[in-house]
Short mmCIF file of C-alpha atoms in Angstrom, two decimals:
data_model
loop_
_atom_site.label_atom_id
_atom_site.label_comp_id
_atom_site.label_asym_id
_atom_site.label_seq_id
_atom_site.Cartn_x
_atom_site.Cartn_y
_atom_site.Cartn_z
CA MET Q 1 76.10 219.45 -5.84
CA LYS Q 2 75.94 220.83 -2.32
CA ARG Q 3 76.60 224.52 -1.80
CA THR Q 4 77.44 226.30 1.44
CA LEU Q 5 75.92 229.62 2.40
CA GLU Q 6 78.03 231.33 5.08
CA TYR Q 7 76.69 234.30 6.97
CA THR Q 8 77.26 236.57 9.96
CA LEU Q 9 74.46 237.78 12.19
CA CYS Q 10 75.24 241.32 13.27
CA ARG Q 11 73.50 244.64 13.88
CA THR Q 12 73.28 248.09 12.36
CA ARG Q 13 74.37 251.34 13.98
CA ASN Q 14 70.75 251.72 15.06
CA ASN Q 15 70.80 248.34 16.84
CA THR Q 16 68.56 246.57 14.35
CA PRO Q 17 69.31 243.07 13.01
CA LEU Q 18 71.64 242.81 10.05
CA VAL Q 19 72.93 239.79 8.12
CA THR Q 20 76.17 239.77 6.14
CA LEU Q 21 76.33 237.05 3.48
CA ASP Q 22 79.92 235.80 3.46
CA SER Q 23 79.49 233.50 0.45
CA PRO Q 24 79.38 234.71 -3.15
CA LEU Q 25 75.86 234.43 -4.56
CA GLY Q 26 75.04 234.97 -8.18
CA ASN Q 27 78.24 235.70 -10.08
CA GLY Q 28 77.52 233.06 -12.70
CA GLN Q 29 76.25 230.45 -10.27
CA GLU Q 30 73.75 228.17 -11.99
CA LEU Q 31 70.87 226.88 -9.89
CA GLU Q 32 68.09 224.54 -10.93
CA PRO Q 33 64.62 225.37 -9.56
CA ASP Q 34 64.90 222.93 -6.62
CA ALA Q 35 68.26 224.39 -5.59
CA LEU Q 36 66.88 227.90 -5.95
CA ARG Q 37 63.99 226.98 -3.65
CA ALA Q 38 66.44 225.50 -1.13
CA LEU Q 39 68.47 228.73 -1.25
CA ALA Q 40 65.31 230.78 -0.73
CA GLN Q 41 64.36 228.67 2.30
CA ALA Q 42 67.88 229.00 3.74
CA LEU Q 43 67.67 232.80 3.37
CA LEU Q 44 64.26 232.84 5.06
CA ASP Q 45 65.64 230.77 7.96
CA ILE Q 46 68.59 233.17 8.34
CA ALA Q 47 66.23 236.17 8.31
CA THR Q 48 64.22 234.56 11.13
CA GLN Q 49 67.40 233.99 13.17
CA ALA Q 50 68.39 237.62 12.66
CA GLU Q 51 65.02 238.89 13.88
CA GLN Q 52 65.13 236.65 16.96
CA GLN Q 53 68.57 237.75 18.17
CA ASP Q 54 69.04 240.18 21.02
CA VAL Q 55 70.80 243.24 19.59
CA GLY Q 56 71.07 245.05 22.91
CA LYS Q 57 74.08 246.54 24.65
CA HIS Q 58 76.02 243.29 25.18
CA TYR Q 59 75.46 241.94 21.67
CA HIS Q 60 78.07 239.76 19.94
CA THR Q 61 78.04 238.82 16.27
CA SER Q 62 77.65 235.16 15.40
CA LYS Q 63 78.61 233.22 12.30
CA GLY Q 64 76.79 230.34 10.71
CA ALA Q 65 76.69 228.21 7.60
CA VAL Q 66 73.92 226.37 5.82
CA GLU Q 67 74.39 223.68 3.18
CA PHE Q 68 71.82 223.36 0.45
CA GLU Q 69 71.57 221.49 -2.84
#
């Protein structure tokens, strides 16, 4: 079963990268090891995107979604 991980790339008050996960994780969700690995990779990819964004003066948040099994 495919799952969707929705997120928002934003910044903190100190202009450092911040990610808001807009999808419920946990909360009784059952994941087999392969799905858990796919989720971990999706989170690592989102973390990389967050670090690569420009959080300067003219920053705008951006939303994204990743599907994983």
